[in-house]
Short mmCIF file of C-alpha atoms and ligand atoms in Angstrom, two decimals:
data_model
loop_
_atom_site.label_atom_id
_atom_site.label_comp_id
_atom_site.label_asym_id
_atom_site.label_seq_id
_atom_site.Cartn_x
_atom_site.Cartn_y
_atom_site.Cartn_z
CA UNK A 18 -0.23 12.97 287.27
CA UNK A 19 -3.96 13.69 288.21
CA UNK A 20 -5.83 10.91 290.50
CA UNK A 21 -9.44 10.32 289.79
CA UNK A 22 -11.85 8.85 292.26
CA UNK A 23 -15.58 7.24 291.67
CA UNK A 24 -18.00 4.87 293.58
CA UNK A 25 -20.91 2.74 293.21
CA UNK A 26 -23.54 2.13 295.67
CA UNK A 27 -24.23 -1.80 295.98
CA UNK A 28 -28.03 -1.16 296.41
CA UNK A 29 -29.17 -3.55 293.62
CA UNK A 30 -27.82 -4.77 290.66
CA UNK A 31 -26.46 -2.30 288.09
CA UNK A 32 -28.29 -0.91 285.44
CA UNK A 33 -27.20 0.56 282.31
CA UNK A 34 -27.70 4.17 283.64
CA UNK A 35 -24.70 3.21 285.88
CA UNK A 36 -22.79 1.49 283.03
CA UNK A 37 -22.94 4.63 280.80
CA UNK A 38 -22.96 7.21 283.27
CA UNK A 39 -19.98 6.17 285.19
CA UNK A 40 -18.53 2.62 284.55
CA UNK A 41 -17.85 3.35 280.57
CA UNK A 42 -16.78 6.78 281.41
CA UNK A 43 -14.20 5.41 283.83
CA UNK A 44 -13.00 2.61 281.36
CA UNK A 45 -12.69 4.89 278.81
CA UNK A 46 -10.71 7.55 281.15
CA UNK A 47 -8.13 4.77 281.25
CA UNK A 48 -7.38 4.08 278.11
CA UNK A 49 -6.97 8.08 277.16
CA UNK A 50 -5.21 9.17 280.53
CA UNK A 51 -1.89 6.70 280.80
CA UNK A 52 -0.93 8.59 283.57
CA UNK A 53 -3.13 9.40 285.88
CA UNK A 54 -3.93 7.00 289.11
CA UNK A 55 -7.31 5.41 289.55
CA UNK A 56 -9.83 4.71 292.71
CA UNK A 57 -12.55 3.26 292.49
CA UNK A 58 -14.91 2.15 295.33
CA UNK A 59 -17.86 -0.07 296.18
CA UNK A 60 -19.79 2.65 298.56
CA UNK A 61 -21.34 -0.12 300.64
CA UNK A 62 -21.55 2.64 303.58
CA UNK A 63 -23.58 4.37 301.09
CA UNK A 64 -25.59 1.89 300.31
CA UNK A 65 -27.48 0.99 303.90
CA UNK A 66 -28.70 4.84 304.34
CA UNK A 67 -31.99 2.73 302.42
CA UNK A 68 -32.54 -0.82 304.22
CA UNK A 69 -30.41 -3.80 302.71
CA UNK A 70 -30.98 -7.24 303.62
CA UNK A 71 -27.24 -8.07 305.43
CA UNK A 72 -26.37 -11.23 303.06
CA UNK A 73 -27.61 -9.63 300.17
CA UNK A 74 -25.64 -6.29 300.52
CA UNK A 75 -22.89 -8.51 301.06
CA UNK A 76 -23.25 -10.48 297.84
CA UNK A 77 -23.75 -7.13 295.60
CA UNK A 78 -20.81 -5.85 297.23
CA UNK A 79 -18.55 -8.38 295.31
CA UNK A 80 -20.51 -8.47 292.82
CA UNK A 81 -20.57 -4.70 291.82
CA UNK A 82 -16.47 -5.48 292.20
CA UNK A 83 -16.76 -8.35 289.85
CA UNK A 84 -18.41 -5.79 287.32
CA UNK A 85 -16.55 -3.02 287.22
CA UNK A 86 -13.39 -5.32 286.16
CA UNK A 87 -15.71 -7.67 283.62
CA UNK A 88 -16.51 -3.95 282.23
CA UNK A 89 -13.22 -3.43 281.54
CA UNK A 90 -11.06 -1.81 283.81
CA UNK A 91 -7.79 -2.29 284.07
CA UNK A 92 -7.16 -4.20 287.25
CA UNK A 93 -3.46 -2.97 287.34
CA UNK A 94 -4.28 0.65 287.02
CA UNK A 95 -7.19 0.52 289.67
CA UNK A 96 -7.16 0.83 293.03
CA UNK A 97 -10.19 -1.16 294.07
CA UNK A 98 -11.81 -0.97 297.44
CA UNK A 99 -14.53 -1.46 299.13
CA UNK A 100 -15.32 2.09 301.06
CA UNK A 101 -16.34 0.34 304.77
CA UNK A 102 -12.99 -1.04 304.69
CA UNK A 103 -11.43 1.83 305.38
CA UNK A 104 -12.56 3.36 308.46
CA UNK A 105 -11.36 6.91 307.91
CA UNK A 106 -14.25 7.73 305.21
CA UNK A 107 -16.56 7.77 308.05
CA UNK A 108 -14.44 9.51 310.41
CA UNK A 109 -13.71 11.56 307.89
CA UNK A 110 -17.43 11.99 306.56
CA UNK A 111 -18.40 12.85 310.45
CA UNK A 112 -15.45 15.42 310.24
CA UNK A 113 -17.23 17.34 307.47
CA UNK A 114 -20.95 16.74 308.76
CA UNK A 115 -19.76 19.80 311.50
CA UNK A 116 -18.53 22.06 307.98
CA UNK A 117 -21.71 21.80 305.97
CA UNK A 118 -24.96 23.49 307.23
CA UNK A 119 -28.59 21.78 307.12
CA UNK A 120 -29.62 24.35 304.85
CA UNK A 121 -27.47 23.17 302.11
CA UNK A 122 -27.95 19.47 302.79
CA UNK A 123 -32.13 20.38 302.72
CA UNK A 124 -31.62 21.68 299.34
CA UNK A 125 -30.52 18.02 297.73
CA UNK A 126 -33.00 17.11 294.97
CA UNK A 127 -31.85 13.45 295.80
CA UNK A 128 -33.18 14.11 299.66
CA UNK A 129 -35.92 16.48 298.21
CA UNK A 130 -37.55 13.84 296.11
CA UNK A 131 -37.50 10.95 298.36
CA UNK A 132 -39.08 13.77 301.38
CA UNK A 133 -41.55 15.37 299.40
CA UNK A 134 -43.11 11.76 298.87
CA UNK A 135 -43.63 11.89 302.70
CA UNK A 136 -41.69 9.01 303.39
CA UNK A 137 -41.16 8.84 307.24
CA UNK A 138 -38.54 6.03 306.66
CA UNK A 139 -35.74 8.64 305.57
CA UNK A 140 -32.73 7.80 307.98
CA UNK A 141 -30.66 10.74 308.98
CA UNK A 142 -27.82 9.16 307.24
CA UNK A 143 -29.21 10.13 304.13
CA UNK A 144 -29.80 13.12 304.75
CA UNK A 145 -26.23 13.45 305.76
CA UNK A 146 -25.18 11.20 302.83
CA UNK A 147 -23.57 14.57 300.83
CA UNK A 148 -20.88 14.64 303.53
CA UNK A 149 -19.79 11.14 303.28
CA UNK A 150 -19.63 11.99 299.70
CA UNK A 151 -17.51 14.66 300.23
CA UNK A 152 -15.23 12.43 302.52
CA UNK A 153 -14.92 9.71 299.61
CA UNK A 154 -13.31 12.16 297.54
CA UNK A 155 -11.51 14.36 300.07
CA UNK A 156 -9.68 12.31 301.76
CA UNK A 157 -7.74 10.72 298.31
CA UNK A 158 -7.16 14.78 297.16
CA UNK A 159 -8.96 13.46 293.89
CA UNK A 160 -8.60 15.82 290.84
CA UNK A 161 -11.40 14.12 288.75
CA UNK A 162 -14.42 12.73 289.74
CA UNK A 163 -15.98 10.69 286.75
CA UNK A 164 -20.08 10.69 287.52
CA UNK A 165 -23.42 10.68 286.13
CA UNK A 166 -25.76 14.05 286.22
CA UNK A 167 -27.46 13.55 289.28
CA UNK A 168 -24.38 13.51 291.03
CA UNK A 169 -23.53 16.51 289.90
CA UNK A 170 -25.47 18.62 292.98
CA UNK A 171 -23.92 16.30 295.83
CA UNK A 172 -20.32 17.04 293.61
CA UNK A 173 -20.74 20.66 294.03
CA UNK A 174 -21.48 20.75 297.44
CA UNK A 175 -18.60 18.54 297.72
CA UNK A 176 -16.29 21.72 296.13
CA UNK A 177 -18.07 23.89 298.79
CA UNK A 178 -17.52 22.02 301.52
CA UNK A 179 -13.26 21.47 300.71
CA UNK A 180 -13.24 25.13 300.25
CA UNK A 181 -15.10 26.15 303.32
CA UNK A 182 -12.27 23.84 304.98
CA UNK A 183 -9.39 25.42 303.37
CA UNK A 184 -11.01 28.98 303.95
CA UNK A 185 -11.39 28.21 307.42
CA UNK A 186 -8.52 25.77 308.71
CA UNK A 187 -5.87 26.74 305.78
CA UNK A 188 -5.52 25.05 302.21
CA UNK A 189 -5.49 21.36 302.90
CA UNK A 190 -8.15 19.50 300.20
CA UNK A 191 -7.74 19.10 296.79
CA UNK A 192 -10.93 20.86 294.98
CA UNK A 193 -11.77 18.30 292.56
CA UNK A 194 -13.62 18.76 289.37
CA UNK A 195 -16.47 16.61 288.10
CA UNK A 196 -16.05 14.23 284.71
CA UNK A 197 -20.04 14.35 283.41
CA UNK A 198 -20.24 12.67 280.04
CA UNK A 199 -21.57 14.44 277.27
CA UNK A 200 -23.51 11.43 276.42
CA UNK A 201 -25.11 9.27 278.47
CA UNK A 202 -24.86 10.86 281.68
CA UNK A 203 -29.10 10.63 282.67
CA UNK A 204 -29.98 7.54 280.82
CA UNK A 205 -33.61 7.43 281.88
CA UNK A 206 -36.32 5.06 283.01
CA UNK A 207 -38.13 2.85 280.16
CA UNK A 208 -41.62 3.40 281.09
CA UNK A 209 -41.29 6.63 282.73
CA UNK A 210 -38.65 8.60 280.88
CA UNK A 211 -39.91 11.63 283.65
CA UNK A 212 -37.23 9.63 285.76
CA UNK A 213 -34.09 8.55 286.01
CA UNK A 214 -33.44 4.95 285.42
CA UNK A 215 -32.52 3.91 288.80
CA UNK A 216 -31.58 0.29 290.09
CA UNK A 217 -33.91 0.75 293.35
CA UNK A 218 -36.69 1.35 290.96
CA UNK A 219 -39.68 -1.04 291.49
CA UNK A 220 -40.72 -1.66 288.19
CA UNK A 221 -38.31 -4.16 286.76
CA UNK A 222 -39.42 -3.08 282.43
CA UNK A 223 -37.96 0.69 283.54
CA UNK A 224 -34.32 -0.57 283.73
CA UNK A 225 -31.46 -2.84 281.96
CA UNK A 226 -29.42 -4.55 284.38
CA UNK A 227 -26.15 -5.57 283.18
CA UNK A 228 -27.28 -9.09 284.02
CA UNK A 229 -30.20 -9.40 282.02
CA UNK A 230 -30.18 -11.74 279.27
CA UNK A 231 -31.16 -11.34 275.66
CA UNK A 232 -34.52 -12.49 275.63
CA UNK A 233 -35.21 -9.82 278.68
CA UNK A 234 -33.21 -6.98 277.15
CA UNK A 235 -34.98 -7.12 273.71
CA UNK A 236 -38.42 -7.36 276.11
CA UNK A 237 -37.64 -4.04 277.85
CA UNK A 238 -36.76 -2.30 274.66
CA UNK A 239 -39.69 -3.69 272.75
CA UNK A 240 -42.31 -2.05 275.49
CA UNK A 241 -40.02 1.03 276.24
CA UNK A 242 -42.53 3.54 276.60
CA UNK A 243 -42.20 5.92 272.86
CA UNK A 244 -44.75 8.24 271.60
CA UNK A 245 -47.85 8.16 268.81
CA UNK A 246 -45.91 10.40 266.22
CA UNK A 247 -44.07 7.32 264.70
CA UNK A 248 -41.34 9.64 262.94
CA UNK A 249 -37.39 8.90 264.43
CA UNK A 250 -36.56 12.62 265.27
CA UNK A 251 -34.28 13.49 268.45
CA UNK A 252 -37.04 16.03 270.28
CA UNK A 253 -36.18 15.50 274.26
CA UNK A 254 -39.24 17.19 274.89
CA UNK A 255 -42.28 16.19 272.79
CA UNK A 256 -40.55 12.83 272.11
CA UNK A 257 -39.01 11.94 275.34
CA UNK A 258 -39.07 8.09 275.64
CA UNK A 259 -37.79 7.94 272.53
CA UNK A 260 -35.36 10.66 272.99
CA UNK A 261 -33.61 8.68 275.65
CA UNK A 262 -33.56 5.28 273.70
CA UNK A 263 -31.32 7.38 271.27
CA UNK A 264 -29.12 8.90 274.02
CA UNK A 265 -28.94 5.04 274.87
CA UNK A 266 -27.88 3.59 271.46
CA UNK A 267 -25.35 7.06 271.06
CA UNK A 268 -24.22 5.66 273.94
CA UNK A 269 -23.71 2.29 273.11
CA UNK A 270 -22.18 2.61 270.00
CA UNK A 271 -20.37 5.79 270.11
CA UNK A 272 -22.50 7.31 267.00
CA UNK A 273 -23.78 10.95 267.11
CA UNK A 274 -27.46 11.50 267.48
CA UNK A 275 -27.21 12.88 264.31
CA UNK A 276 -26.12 9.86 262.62
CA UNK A 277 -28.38 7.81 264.18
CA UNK A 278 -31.36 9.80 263.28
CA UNK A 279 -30.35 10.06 259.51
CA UNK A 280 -29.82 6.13 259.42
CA UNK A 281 -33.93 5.29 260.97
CA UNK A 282 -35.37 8.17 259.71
CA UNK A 283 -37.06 6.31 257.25
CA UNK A 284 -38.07 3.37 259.49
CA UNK A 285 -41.05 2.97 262.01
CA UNK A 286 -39.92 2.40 265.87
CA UNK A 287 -39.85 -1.41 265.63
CA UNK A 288 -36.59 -1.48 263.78
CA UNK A 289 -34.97 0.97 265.66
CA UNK A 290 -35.64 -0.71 268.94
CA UNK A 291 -35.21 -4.11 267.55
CA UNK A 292 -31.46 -3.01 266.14
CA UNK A 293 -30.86 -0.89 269.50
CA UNK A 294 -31.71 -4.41 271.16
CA UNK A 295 -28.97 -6.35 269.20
CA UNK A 296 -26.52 -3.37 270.37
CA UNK A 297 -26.92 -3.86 274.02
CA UNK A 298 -27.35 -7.41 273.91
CA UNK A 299 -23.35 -7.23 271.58
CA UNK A 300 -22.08 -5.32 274.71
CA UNK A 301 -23.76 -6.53 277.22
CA UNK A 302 -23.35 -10.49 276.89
CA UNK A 303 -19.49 -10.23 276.61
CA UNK A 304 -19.54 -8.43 279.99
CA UNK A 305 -21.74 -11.09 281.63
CA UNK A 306 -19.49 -13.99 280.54
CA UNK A 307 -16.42 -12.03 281.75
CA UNK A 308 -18.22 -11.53 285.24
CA UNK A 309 -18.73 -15.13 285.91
CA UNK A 310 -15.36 -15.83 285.10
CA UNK A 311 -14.13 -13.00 287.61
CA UNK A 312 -17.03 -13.73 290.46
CA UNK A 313 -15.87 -17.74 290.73
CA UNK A 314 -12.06 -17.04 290.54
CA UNK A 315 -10.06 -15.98 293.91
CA UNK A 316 -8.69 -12.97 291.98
CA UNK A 317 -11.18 -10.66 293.31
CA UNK A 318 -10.14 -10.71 296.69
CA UNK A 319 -6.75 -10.17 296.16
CA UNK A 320 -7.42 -7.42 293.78
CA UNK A 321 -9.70 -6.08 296.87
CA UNK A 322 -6.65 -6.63 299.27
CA UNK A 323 -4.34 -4.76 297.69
CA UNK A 324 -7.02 -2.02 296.86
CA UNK A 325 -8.30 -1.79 300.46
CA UNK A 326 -4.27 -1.95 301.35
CA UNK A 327 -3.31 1.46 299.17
CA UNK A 328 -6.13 2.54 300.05
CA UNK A 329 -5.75 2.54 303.64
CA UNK A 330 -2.19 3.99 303.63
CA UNK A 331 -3.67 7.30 301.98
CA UNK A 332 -6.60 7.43 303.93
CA UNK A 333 -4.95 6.67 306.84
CA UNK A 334 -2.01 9.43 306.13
CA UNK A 335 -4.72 12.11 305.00
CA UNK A 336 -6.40 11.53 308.40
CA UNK A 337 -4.50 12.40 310.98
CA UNK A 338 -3.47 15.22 309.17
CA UNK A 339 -6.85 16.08 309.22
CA UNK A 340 -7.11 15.77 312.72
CA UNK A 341 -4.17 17.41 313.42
CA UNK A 342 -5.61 20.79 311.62
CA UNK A 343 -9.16 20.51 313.30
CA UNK A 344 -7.43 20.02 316.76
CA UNK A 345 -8.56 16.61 317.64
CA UNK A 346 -6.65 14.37 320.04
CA UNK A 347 -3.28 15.44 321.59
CA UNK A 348 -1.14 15.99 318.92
N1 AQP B 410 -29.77 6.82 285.10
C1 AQP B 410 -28.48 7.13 285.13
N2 AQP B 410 -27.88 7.65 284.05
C2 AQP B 410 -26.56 7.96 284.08
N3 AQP B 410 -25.76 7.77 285.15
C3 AQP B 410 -26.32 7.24 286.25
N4 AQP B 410 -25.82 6.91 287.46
C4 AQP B 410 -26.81 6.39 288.23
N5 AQP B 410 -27.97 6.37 287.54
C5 AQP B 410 -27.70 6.89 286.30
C6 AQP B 410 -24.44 7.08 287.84
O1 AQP B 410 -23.95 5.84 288.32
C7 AQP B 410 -22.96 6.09 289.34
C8 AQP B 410 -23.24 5.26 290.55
O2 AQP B 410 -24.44 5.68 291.14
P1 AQP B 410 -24.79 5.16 292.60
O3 AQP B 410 -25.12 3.74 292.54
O4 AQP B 410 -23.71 5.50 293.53
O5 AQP B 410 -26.03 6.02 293.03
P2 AQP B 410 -27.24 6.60 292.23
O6 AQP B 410 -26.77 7.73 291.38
O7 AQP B 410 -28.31 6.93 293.23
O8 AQP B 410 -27.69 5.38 291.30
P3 AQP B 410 -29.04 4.59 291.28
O9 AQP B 410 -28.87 3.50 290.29
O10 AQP B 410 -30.18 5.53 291.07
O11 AQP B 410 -29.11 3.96 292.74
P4 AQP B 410 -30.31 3.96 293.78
O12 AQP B 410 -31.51 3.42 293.04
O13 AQP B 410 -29.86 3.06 294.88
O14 AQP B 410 -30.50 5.36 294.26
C9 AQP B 410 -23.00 7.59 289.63
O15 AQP B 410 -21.92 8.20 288.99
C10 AQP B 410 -24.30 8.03 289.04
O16 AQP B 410 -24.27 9.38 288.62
#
């Protein structure tokens, strides 16, 4: 039996980068692994290393909960938590902060891109954000780790830092392995397809959330940013807005790129994106509908409450081990 751990940080609502990178991934993971053991996490520590209004933060909390099950998870499978409820991911992340070296945390593209823009509002928590990472997975020995590319840095640094442990204090965490999809893992933003679609982004038109409704999805597909050529080809580098609205529909509908090209070949852009439009609006509508059913019901919470309470007893375990091998406290 193999245990596989994810999160999602509450920092806005969740776009369909995060819904094929990692939520379809993870639902999908179900269904073909019977049994293996699932955690998932809302990573609400995470999620104030960038400002958050307090009762906003609060309400995305719940409702990034109330998504991952409307998505399709199985509820009796997952054990769902949110991360500040358990203490010992940031004892645990503090732990690790003293086994990886500035060096490594300086050489973070996520930390690189947000310092090169000279932004003197960068909190030291997330520049130190790697080794909470690290502590997320650590402390549940997770095998897998099902994420999108641009976690894949902070993952390997997570590898290093568990084997720097072991190395130094004796084989004690699990070094997991990531789960990248092999489609759909950098779903990037509509009008700049130079970037990743991201849910902080400022320009509303560059992302899907899973809450927009069909009149705003078609919008956003209609004036994704494409190319003057005109001809449906899959080139990722002379064709790049349009490469990525094929990753997207791949994606969506579990076709090949190949398949996909062959079938609009012969047709201008506006087809494509208006049919690519009625596929996320057949996906996406069903989810919405199952998340107001979840968000009003008092199901949630107990799902959280017995998530946060199996959660706790591993983290909790895991911990003072930990201690115990670093030499904190008495005994
Ligand atoms: N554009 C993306 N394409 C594919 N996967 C993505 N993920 C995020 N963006 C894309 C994956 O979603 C999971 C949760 O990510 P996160 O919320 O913990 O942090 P993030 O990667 O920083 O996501 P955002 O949306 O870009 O958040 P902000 O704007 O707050 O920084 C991860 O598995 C991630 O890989």
């Amino acid at each position: 039996m193999k245990r596989i751990v994810s999160g999602i940080k509450p920092t806005g609502s969740l776009t369909l980068g995060n819904y094929l990178g990692a939520i379809k991934q993870f639902v999908k993971l179900q269904k073909e692994r019977k049994n293996d053991e699932f955690f998932l996490f809302i990573a609400d520590l995470h999620a104030i290393t960038t400002r958050q209004v307090p009762h906003e933060l609060r309400k995305r909390t719940l409702d990034v909960a109330a998504m991952y099950l409307a998505c399709g998870l199985d509820k009796e499978r997952t054990t769902l938590f949110i991360q500040s409820e358990i203490h010992e991911h940031a004892e645990l992340g503090y732990i690790l902060q003293s086994n990886v070296y500035m060096g490594e945390l300086e050489r973070m593209t996520q930390y690189k891109d947000k310092n090169d823009k000279n932004d003197t509002s960068i909190t030291s928590s997330l520049f130190t954000y790697p080794a909470l990472m690290a502590a997320d997975i650590l402390l549940y020995d997770a095998d897998y780790v099902p994420v999108g590319d641009d976690q894949k840095q902070h993952l390997e640094l997570t590898r290093d830092i568990a084997a720097r442990f072991n190395n130094y204090y004796s084989n004690f965490f699990k070094v997991p392995e990531p789960l990248i999809p092999e489609v759909g893992a950098r779903i990037m933003d509509l009008q700049n397809p130079d970037k990743k679609m991201s849910k902080s982004e400022n320009n509303p038109k560059g992302y899907i959330t899973l809450f927009d409704d069909e009149k705003t999805i078609t919008k956003k597909i209609k004036s994704a940013k494409t190319d003057s050529l005109g001809v449906i080809n899959y080139d990722p580098v002379n064709q790049k807005g349009l490469a990525n609205l094929i990753n997207i529909f791949a994606s969506v509908t579990d076709l090949s790129i190949n398949e996909i090209v062959n079938k609009y070949k012969n047709v201008g852009y506006k087809i494509f994106k208006e049919d690519l439009a009625k596929k996320l609006v057949d996906v996406l509508i069903p989810i919405q509908e199952k998340y107001h059913e979840i968000i009003k019901s008092n199901e949630l919470h107990e799902i959280l409450n017995k998530g946060r309470e199996i959660a706790n007893r591993y983290a909790n375990l895991k911990m003072k081990k930990c201690k115990r091998k670093v030499g904190l406290g008495r005994k």
